[in-house]
mmCIF file of C-alpha atoms in Angstrom:
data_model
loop_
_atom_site.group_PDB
_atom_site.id
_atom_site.type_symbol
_atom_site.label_atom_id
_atom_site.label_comp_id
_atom_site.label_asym_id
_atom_site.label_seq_id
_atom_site.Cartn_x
_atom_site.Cartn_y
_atom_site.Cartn_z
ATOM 1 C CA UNK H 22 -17.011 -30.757 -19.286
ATOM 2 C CA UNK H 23 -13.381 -31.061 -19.662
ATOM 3 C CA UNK H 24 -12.336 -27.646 -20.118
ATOM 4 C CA UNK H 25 -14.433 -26.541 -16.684
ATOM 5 C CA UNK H 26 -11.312 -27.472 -14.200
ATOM 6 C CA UNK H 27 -9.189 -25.408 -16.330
ATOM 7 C CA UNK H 28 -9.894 -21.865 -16.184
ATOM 8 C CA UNK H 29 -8.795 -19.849 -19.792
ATOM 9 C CA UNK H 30 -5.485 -18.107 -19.772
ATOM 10 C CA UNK H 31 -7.314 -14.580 -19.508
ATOM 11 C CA UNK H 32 -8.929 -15.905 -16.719
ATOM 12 C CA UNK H 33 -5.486 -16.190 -14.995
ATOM 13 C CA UNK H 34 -3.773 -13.191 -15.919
ATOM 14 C CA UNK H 35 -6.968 -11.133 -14.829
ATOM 15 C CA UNK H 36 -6.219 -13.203 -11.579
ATOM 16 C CA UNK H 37 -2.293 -12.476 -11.698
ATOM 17 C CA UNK H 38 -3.624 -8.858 -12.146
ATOM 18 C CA UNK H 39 -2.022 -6.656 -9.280
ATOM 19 C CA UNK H 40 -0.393 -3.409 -8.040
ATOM 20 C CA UNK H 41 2.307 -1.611 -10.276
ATOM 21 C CA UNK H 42 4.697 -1.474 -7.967
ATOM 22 C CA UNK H 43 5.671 -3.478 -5.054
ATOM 23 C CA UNK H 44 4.626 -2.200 -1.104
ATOM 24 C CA UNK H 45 8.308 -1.827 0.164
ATOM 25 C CA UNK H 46 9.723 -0.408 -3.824
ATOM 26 C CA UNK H 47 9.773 2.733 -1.960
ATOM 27 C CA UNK H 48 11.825 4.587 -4.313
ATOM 28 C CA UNK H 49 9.950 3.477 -7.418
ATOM 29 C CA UNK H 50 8.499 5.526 -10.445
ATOM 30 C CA UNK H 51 6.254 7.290 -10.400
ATOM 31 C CA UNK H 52 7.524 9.407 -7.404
ATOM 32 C CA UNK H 53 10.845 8.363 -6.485
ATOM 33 C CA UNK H 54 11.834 9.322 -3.675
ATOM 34 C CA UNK H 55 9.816 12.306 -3.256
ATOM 35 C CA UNK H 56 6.873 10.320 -2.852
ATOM 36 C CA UNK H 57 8.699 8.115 0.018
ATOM 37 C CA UNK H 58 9.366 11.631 1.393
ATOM 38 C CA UNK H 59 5.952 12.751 1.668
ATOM 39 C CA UNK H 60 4.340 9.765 2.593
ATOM 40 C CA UNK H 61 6.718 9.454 5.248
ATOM 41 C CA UNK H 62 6.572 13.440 6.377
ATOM 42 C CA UNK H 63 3.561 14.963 5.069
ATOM 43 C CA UNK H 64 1.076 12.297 4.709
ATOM 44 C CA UNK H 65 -1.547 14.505 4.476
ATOM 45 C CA UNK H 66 -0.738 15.635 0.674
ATOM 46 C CA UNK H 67 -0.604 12.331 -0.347
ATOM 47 C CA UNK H 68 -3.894 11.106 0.607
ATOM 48 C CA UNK H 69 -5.376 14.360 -0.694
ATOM 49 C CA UNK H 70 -3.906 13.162 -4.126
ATOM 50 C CA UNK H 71 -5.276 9.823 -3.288
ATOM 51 C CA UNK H 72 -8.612 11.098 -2.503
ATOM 52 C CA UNK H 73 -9.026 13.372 -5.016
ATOM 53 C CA UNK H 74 -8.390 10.439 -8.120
ATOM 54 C CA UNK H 75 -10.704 8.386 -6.394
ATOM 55 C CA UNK H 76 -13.877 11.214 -6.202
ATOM 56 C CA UNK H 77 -12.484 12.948 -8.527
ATOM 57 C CA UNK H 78 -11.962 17.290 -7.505
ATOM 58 C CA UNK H 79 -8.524 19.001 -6.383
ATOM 59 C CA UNK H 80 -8.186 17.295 -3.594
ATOM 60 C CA UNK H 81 -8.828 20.918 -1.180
ATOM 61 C CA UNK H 82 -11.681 19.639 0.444
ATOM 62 C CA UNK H 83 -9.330 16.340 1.521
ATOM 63 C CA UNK H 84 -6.424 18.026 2.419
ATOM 64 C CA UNK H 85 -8.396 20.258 4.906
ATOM 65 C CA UNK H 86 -9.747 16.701 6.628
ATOM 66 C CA UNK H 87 -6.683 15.054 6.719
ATOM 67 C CA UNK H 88 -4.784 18.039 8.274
ATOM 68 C CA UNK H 89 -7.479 18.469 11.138
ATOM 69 C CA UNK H 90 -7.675 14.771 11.898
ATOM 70 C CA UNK H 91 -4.419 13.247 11.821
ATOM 71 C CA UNK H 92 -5.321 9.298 12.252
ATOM 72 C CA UNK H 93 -7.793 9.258 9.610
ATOM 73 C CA UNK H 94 -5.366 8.071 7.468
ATOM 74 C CA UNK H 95 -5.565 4.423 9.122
ATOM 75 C CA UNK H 96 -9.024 4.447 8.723
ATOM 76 C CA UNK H 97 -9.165 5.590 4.866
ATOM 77 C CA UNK H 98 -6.783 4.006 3.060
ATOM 78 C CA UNK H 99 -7.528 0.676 3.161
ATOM 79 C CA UNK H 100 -11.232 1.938 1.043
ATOM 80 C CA UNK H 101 -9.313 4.281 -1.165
ATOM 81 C CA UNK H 102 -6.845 1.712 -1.860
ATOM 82 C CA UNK H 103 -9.527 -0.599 -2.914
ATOM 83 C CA UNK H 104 -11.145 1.643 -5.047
ATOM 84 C CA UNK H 105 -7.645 2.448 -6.462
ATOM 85 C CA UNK H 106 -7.176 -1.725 -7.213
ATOM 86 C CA UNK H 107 -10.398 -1.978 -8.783
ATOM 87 C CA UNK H 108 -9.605 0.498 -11.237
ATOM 88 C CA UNK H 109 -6.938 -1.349 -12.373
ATOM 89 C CA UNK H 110 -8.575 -4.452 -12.577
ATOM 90 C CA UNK H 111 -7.842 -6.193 -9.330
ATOM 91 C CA UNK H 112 -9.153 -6.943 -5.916
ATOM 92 C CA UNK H 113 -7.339 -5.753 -2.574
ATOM 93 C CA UNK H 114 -8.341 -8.036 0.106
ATOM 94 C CA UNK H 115 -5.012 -7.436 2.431
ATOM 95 C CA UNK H 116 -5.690 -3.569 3.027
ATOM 96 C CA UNK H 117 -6.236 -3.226 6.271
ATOM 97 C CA UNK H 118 -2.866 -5.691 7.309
ATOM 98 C CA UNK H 119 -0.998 -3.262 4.984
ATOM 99 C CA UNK H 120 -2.086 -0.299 6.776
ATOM 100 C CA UNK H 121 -1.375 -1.627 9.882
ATOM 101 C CA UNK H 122 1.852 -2.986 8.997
ATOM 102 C CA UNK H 123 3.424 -0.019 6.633
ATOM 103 C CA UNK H 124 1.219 2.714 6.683
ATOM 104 C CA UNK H 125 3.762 4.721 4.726
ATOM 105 C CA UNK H 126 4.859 2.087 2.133
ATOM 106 C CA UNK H 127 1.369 1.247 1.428
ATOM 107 C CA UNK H 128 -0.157 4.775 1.066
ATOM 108 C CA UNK H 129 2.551 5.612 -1.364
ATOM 109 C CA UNK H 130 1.991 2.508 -3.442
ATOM 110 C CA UNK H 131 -1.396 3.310 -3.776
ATOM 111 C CA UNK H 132 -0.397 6.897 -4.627
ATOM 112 C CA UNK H 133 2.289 5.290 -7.126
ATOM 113 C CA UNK H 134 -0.930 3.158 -8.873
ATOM 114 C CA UNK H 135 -3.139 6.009 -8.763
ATOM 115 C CA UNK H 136 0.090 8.088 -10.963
ATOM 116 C CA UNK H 137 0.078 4.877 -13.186
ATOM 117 C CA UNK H 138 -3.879 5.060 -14.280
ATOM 118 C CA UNK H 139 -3.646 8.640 -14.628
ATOM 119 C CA UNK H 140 -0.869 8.128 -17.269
ATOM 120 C CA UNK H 141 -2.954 5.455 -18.286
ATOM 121 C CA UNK H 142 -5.336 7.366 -19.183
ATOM 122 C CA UNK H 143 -3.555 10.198 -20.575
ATOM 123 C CA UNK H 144 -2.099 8.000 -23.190
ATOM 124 C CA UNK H 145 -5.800 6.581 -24.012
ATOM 125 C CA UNK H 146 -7.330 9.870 -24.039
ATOM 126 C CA UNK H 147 -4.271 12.644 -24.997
ATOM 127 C CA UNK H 148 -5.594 16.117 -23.978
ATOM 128 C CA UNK H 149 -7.724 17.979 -26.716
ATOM 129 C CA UNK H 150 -8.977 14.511 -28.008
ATOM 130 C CA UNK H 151 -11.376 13.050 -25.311
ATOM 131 C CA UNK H 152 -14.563 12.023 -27.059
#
């Protein structure tokens, strides 16, 4: 009965759990600067990287939406970023606010998380030994 107020230590740090990068590292790995520059000038590349980890595909098919409709940016990245989170491990409850109040910082933070769980991966699964 005791040990019910106190959750286990992997309970916290699954808690703790959260992006890879901070929302205003703007210059951070992976992507540097280049990353700040795109998400800052052509926003529509980024999301179609974005996109593309999330449902998996080039990325073609998203780059064509984004690049006819502008402002659909504001109104998909708050779900793509929470698919992104769950991936690695994590819930994002404050999309939308981030959105609204850094498009550009958040978009490439996602991007930035969505570069860290594909190296992720790569070092999990090196290429020629998937199972």
């Amino acid at each position: 009965f005791f040990f019910a107020f106190f959750p286990s230590r992997a309970h916290k740090m699954a808690a703790e759990r959260t992006w890879g990068t901070g929302l205003f590292d703007i210059c951070a790995e992976p992507g540097g600067a280049g990353l700040c520059f795109q998400a800052t000038w052509c926003q529509c590349l980024v999301m179609a990287e974005i996109k593309a980890h999330v449902h998996g595909g080039d990325g073609a098919d998203a780059l064509c939406l984004e690049a006819l409709c502008t402002d659909s940016t504001i109104c998909t990245l708050p779900s793509l970023a929470e698919a992104v989170a769950q991936r690695s491990g994590f819930n994002e409850d404050q999309a939308c606010c981030k959105t609204f109040l850094c498009e550009v910082c958040f978009m490439a933070q996602v991007a930035r998380e969505c570069r860290l769980q594909k190296a992720a991966a790569h070092r999990t699964h090196p290429t020629g030994q998937m199972m």
